[in-house]
PDB file of C-alpha atoms and ligand atoms in Angstrom:
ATOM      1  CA  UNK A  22       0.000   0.000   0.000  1.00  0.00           C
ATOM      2  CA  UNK A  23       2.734   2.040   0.890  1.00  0.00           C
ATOM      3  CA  UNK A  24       4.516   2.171  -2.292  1.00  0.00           C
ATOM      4  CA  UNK A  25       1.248   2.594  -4.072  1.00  0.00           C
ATOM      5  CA  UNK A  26       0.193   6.294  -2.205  1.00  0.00           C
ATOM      6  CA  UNK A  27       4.072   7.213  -2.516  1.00  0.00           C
ATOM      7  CA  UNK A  28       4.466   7.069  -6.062  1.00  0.00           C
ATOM      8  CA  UNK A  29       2.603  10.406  -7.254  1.00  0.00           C
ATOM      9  CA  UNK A  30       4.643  12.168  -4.448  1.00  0.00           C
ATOM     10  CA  UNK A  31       7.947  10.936  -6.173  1.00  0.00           C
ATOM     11  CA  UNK A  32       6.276  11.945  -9.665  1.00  0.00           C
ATOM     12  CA  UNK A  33       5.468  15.883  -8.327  1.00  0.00           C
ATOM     13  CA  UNK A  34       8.948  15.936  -6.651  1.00  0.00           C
ATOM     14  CA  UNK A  35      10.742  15.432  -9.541  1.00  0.00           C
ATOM     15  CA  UNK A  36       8.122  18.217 -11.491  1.00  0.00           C
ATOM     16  CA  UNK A  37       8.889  22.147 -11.589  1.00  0.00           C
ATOM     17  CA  UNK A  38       6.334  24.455 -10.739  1.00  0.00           C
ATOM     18  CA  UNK A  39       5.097  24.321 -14.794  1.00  0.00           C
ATOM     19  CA  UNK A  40       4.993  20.590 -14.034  1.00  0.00           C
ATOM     20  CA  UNK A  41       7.513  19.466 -16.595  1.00  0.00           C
ATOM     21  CA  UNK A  42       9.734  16.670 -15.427  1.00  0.00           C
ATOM     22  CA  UNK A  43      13.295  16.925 -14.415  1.00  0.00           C
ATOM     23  CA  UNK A  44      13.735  14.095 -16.995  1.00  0.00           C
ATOM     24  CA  UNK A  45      12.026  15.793 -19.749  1.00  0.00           C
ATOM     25  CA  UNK A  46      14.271  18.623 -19.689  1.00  0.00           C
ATOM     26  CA  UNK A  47      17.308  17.029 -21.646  1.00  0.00           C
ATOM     27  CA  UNK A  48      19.591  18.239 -18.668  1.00  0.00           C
ATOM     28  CA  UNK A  49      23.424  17.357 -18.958  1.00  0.00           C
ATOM     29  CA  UNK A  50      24.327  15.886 -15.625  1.00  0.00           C
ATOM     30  CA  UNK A  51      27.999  14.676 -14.969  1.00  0.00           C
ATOM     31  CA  UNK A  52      28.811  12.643 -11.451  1.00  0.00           C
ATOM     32  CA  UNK A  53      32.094  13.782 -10.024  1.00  0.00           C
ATOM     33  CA  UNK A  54      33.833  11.039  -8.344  1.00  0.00           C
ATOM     34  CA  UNK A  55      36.693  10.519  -6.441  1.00  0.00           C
ATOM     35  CA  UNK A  56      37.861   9.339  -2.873  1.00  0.00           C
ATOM     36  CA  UNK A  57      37.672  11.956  -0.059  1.00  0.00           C
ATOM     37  CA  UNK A  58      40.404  15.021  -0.569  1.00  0.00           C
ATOM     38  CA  UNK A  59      40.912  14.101  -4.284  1.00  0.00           C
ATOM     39  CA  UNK A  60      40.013  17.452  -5.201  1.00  0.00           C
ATOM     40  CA  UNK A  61      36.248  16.982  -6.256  1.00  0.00           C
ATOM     41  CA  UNK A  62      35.051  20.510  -4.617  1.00  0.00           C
ATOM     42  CA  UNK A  63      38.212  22.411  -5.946  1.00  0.00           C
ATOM     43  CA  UNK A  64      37.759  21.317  -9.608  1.00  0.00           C
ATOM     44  CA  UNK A  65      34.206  22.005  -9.325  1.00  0.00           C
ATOM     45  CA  UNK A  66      34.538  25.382  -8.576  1.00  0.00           C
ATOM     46  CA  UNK A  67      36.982  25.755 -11.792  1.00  0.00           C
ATOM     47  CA  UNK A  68      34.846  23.815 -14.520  1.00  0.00           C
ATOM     48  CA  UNK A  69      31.832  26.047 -12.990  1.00  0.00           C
ATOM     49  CA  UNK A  70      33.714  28.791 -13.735  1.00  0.00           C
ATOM     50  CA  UNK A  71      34.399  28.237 -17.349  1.00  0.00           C
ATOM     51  CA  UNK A  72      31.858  25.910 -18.904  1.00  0.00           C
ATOM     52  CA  UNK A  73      28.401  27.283 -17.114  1.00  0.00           C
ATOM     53  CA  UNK A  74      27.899  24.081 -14.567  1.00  0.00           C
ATOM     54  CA  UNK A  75      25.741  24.702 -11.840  1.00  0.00           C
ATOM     55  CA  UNK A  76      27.851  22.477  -8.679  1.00  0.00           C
ATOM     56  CA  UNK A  77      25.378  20.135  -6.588  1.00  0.00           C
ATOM     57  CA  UNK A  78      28.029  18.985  -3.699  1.00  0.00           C
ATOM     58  CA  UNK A  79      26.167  16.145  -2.392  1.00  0.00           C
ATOM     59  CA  UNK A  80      27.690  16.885   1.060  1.00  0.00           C
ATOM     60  CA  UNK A  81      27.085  20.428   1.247  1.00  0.00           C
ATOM     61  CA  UNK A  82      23.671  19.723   0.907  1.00  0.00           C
ATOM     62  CA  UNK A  83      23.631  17.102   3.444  1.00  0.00           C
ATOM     63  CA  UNK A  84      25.497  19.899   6.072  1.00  0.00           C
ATOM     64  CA  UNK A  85      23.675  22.507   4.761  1.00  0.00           C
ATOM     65  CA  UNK A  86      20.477  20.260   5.927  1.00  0.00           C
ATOM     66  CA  UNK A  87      21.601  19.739   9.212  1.00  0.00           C
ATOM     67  CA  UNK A  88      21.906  23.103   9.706  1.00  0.00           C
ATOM     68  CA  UNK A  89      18.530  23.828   8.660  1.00  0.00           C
ATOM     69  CA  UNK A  90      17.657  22.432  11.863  1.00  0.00           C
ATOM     70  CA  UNK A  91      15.472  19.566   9.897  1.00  0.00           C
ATOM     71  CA  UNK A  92      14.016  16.361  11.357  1.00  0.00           C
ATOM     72  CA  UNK A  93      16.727  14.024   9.326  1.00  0.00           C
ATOM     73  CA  UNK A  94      19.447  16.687  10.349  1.00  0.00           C
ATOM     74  CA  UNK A  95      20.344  14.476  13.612  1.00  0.00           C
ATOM     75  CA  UNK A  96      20.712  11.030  11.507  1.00  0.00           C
ATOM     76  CA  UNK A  97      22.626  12.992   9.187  1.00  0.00           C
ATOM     77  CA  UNK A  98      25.030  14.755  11.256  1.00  0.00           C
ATOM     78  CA  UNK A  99      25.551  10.943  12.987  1.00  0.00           C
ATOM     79  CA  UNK A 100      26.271   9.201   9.551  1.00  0.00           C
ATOM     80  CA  UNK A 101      28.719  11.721   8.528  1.00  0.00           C
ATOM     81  CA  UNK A 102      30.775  11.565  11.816  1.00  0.00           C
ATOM     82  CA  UNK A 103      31.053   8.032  11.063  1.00  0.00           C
ATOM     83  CA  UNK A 104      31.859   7.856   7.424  1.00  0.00           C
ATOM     84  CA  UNK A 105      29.034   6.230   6.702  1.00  0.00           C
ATOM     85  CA  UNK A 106      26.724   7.005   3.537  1.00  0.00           C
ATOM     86  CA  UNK A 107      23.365   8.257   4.628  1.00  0.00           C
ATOM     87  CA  UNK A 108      19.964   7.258   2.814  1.00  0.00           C
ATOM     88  CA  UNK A 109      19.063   7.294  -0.516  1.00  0.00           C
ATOM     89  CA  UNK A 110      16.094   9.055   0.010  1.00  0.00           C
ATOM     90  CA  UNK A 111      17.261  11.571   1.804  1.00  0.00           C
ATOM     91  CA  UNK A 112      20.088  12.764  -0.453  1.00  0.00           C
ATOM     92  CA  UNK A 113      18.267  12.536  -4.116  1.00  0.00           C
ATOM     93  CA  UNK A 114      15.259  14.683  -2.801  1.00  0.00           C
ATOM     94  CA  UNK A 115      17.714  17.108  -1.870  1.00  0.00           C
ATOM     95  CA  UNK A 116      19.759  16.493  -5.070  1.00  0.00           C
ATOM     96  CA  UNK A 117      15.925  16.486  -7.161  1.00  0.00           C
ATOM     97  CA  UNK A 118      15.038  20.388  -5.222  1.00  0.00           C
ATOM     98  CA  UNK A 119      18.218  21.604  -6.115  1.00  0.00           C
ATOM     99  CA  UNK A 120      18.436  21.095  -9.749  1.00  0.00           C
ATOM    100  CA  UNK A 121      14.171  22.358  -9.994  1.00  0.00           C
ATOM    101  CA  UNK A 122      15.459  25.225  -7.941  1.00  0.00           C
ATOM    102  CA  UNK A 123      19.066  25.829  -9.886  1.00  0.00           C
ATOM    103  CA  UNK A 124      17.495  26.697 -13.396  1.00  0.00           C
ATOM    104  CA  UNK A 125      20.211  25.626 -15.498  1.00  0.00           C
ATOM    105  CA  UNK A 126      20.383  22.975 -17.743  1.00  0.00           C
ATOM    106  CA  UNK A 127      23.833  21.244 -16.935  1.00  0.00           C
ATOM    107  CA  UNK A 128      24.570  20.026 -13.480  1.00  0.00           C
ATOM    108  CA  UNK A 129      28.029  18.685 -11.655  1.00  0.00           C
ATOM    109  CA  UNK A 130      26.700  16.192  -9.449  1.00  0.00           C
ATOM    110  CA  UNK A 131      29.999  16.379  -6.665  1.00  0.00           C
ATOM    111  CA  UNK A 132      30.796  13.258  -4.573  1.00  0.00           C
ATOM    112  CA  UNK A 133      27.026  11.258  -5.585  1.00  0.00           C
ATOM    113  CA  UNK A 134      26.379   8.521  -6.279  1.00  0.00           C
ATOM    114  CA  UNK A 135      28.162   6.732  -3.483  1.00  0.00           C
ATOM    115  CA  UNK A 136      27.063   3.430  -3.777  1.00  0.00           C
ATOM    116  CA  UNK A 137      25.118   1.248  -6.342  1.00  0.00           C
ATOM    117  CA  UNK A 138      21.537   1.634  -4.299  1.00  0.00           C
ATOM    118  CA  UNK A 139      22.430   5.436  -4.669  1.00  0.00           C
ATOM    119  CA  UNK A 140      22.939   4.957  -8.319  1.00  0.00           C
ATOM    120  CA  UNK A 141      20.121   2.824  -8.940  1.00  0.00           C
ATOM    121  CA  UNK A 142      17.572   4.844  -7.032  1.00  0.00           C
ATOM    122  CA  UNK A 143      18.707   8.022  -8.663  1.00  0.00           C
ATOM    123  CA  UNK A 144      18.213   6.619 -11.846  1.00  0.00           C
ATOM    124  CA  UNK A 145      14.601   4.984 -11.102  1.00  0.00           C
ATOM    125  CA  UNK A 146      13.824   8.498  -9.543  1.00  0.00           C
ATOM    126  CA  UNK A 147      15.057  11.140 -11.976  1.00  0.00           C
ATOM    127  CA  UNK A 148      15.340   8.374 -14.940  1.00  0.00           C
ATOM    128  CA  UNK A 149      18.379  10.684 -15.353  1.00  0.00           C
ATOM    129  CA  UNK A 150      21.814   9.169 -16.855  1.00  0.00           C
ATOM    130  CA  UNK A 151      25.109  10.922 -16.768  1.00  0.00           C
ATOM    131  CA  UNK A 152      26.580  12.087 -19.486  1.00  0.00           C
ATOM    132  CA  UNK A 153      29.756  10.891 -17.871  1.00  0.00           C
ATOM    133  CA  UNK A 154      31.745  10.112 -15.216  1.00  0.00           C
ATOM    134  CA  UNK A 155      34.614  12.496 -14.119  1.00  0.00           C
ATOM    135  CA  UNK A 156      36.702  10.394 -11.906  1.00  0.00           C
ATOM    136  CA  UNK A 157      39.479  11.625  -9.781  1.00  0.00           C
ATOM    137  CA  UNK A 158      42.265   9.365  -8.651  1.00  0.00           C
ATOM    138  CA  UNK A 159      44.254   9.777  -5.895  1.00  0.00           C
ATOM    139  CA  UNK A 160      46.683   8.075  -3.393  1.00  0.00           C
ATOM    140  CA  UNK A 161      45.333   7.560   0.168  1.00  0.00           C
ATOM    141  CA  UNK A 162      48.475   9.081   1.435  1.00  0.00           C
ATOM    142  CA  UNK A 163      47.569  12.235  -0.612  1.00  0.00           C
ATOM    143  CA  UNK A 164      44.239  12.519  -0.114  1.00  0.00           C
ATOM    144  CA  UNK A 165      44.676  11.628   3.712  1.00  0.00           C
ATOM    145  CA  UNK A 166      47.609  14.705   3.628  1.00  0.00           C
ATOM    146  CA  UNK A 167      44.970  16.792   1.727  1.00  0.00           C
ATOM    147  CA  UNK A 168      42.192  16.541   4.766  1.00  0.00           C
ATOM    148  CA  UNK A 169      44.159  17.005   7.442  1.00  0.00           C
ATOM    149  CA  UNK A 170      45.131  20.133   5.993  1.00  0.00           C
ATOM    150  CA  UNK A 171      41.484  21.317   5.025  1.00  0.00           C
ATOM    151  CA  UNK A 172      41.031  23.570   7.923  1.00  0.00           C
ATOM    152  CA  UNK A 173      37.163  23.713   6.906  1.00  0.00           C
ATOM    153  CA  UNK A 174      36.707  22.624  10.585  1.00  0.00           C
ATOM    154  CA  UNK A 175      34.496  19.418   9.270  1.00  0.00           C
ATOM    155  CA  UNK A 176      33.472  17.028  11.973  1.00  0.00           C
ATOM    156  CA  UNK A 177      34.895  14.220   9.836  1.00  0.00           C
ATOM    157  CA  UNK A 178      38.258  15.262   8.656  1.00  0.00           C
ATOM    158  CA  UNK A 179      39.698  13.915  11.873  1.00  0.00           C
ATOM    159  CA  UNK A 180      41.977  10.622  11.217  1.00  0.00           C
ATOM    160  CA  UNK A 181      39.661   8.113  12.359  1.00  0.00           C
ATOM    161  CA  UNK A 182      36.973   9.138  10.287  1.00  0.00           C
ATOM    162  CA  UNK A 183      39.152   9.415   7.759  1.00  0.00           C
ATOM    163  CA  UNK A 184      40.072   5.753   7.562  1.00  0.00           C
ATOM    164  CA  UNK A 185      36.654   4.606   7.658  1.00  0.00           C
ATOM    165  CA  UNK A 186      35.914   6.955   5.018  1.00  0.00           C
ATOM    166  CA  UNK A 187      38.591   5.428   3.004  1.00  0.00           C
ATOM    167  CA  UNK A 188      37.214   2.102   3.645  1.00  0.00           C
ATOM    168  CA  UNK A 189      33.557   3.293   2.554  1.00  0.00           C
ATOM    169  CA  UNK A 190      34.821   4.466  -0.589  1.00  0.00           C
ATOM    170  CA  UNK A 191      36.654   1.152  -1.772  1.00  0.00           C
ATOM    171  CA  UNK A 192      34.192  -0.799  -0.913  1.00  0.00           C
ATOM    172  CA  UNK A 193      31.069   1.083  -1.808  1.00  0.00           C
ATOM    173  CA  UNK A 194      32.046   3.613  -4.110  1.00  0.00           C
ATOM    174  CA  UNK A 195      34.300   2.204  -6.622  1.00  0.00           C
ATOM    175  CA  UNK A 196      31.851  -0.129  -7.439  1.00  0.00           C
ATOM    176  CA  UNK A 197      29.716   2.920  -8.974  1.00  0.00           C
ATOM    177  CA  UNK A 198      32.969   3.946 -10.999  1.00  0.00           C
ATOM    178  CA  UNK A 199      33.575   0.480 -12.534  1.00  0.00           C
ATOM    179  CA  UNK A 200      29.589  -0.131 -13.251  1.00  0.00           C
ATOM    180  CA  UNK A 201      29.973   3.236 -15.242  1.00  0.00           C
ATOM    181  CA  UNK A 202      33.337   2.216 -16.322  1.00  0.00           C
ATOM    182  CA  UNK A 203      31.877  -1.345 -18.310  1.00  0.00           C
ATOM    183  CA  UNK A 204      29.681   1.071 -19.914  1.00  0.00           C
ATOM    184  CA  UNK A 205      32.901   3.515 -21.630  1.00  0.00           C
ATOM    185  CA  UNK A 206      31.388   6.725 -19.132  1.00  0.00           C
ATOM    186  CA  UNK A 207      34.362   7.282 -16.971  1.00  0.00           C
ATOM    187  CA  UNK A 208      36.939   9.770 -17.421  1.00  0.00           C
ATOM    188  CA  UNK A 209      39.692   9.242 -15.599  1.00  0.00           C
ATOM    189  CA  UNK A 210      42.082  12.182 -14.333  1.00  0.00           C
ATOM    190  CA  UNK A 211      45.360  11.840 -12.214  1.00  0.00           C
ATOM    191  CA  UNK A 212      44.330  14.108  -9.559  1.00  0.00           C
ATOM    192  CA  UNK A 213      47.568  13.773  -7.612  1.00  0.00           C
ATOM    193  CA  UNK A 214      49.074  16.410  -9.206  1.00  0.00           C
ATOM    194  CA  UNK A 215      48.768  20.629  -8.351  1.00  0.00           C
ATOM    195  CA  UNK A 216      45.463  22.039  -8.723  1.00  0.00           C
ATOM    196  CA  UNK A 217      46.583  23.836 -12.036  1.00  0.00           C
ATOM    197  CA  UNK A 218      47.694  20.136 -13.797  1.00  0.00           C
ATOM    198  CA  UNK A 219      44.730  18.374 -12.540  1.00  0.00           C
ATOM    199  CA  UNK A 220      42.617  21.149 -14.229  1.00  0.00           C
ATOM    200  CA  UNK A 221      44.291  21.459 -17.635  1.00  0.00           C
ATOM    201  CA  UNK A 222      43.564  17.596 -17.872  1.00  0.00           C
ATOM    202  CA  UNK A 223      39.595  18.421 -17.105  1.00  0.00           C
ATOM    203  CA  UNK A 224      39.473  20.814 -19.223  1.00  0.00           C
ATOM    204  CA  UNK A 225      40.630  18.483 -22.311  1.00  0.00           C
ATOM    205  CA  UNK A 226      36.915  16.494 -21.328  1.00  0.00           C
ATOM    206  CA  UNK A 227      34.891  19.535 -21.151  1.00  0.00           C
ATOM    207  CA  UNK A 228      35.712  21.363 -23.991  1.00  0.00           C
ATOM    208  CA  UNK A 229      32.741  20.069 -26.022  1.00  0.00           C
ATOM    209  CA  UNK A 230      31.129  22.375 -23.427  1.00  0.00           C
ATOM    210  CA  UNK A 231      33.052  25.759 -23.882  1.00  0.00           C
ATOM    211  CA  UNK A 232      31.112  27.032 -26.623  1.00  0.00           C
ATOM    212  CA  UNK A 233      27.431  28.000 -25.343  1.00  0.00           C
TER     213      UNK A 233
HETATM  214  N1  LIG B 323      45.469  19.094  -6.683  1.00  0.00           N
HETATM  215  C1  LIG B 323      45.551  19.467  -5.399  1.00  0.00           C
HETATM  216  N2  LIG B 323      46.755  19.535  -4.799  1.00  0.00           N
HETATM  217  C2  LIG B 323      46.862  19.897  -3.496  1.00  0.00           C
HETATM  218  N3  LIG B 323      45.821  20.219  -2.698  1.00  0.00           N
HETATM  219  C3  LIG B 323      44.579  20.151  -3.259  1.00  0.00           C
HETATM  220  C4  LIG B 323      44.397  19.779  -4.614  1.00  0.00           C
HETATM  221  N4  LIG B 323      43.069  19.807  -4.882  1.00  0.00           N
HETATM  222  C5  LIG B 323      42.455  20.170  -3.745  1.00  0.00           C
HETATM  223  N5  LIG B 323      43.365  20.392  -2.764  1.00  0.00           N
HETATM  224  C6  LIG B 323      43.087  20.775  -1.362  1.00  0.00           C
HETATM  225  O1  LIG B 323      42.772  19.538  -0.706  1.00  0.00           O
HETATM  226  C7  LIG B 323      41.652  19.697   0.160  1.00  0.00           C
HETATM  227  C8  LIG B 323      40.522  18.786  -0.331  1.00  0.00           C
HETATM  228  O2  LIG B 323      40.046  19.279  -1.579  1.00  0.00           O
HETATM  229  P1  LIG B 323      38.494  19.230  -1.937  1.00  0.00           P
HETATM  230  O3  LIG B 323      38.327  19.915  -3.240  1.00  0.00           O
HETATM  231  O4  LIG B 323      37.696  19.717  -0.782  1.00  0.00           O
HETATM  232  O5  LIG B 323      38.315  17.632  -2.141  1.00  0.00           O
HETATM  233  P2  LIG B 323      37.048  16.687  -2.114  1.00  0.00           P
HETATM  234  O6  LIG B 323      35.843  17.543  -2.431  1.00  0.00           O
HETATM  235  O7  LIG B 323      37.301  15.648  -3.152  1.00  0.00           O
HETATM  236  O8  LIG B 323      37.009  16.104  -0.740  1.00  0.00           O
HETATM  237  C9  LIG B 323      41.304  21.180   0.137  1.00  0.00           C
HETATM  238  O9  LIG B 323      41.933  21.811   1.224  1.00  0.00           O
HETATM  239  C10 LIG B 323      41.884  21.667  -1.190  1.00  0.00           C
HETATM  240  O10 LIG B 323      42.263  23.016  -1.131  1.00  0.00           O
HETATM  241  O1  LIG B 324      25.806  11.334  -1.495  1.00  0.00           O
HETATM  242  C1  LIG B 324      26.356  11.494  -0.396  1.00  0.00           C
HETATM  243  C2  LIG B 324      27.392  12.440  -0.191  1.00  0.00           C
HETATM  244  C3  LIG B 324      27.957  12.550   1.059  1.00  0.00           C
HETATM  245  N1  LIG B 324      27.517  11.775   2.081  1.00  0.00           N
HETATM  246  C4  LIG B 324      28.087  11.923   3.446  1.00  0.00           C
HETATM  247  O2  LIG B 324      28.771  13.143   3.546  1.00  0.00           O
HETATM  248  C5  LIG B 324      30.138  12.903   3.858  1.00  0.00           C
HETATM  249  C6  LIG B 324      31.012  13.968   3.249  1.00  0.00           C
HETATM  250  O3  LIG B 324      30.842  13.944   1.847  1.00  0.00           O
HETATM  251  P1  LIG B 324      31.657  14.961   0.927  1.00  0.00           P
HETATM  252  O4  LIG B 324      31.421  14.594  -0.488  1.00  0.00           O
HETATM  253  O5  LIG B 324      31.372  16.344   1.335  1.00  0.00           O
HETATM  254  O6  LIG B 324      33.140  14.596   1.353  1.00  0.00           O
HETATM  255  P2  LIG B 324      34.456  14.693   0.499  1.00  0.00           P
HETATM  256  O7  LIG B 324      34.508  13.494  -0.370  1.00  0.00           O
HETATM  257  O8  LIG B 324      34.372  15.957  -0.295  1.00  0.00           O
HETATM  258  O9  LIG B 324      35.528  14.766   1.532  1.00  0.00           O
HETATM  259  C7  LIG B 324      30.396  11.483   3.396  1.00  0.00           C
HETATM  260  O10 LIG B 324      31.504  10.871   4.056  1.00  0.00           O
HETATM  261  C8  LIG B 324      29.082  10.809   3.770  1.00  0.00           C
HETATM  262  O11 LIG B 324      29.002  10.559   5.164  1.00  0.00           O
HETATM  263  C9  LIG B 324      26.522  10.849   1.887  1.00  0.00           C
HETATM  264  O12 LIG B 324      26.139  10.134   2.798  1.00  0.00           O
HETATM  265  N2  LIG B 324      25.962  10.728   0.655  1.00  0.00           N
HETATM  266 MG1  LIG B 325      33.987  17.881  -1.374  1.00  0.00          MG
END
């Protein structure tokens, strides 16, 4: 019964207020992947700049809910101490409001999906499919350098929560990048290198969008 009185809830959240559907609106949407301190927020910021991306950080909008003072904000705020990767649910109706609310047409979806029930409920939800996968990889040591050093004062760059982090990402994550991989959408950067390097590589994969 449940499922049956749910489903035209999950129909009007994915529909603007002119009741179009996210899916209907040919929107290029590209995952941004990579363990945590790879550089996912940085590049963001610099392919945003030059190619007209709005940036959905999955995680800011998980913080940015438990600041809200929200009912999930508690759960949330628990899950990230711990590493852990909080409900499906939760994150793609977050993900859904912000791209109705963002009123662009191309989307960098930062640090999401990050596991295969993530990926398979976005896609049932949104029947959205990236255009591709931007995939940064990066030594633990680096990355594990990289957060210590944040200074963002984040609750979970600390070094235990960094290892399970870690952990969480090998084992739950990289399974997303290799489904996406057997299907020729990953592009693969060498984010150990300065910000500068790592950029003139992404920019080689988004120059089909420099022009409008
Ligand atoms: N290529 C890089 N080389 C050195 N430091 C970097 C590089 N890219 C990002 N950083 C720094 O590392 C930290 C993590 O970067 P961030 O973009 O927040 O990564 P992510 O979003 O993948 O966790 C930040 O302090 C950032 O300034
Ligand atoms: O889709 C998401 C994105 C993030 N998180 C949680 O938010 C934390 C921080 O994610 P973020 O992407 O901000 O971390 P980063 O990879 O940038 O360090 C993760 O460890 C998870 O606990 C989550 O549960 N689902
Ligand atoms: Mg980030």
């Amino acid at each position: 019964m449940g499922s049956v009185i749910d489903a035209p809830k999950v129909a009007d959240a994915n529909k603007d207020a002119d009741g179009n559907l996210l899916s209907d609106k040919k929107l290029t949407v590209v995952f941004v992947l990579g363990g945590p301190g790879s550089g996912k927020g940085t590049q963001c910021a610099n392919i945003v700049e030059h190619y007209g991306f709005t940036h959905l950080s999955a995680g800011d909008l998980l913080r940015a809910e438990i600041k809200s003072g929200s009912e999930n904000g508690t759960m949330i705020e628990n899950m990230i101490k711990e590493g852990k990767i909080v409900p499906s649910e939760v994150t793609i109706k977050l993900l859904q409001k912000a791209m109705l609310d963002g009123g662009n047409d191309r989307f960098l979806i930062d640090g999401f999906p990050r596991n295969e029930e993530n990926r398979a409920a976005f896609e049932n939800v949104t029947k959205i499919e990236p255009e591709f996968v931007l995939f940064f990889e990066c030594s633990e040591e680096e990355m594990e350098r990289r957060l210590l050093n944040r200074n963002q004062g984040r609750a979970d760059d600390n070094i235990e929560t960094i290892r399970k982090r870690f952990k969480v990402f090998v084992e739950s994550s990289i399974p997303v990048v290799e489904h996406y991989d057997a299907r020729g959408k990953v592009r693969k950067i060498d984010a150990g290198r300065p910000v500068e390097e790592v950029f003139e590589a992404v920019k080689g994969i988004f120059s089909p969008f420099s022009s409008n």
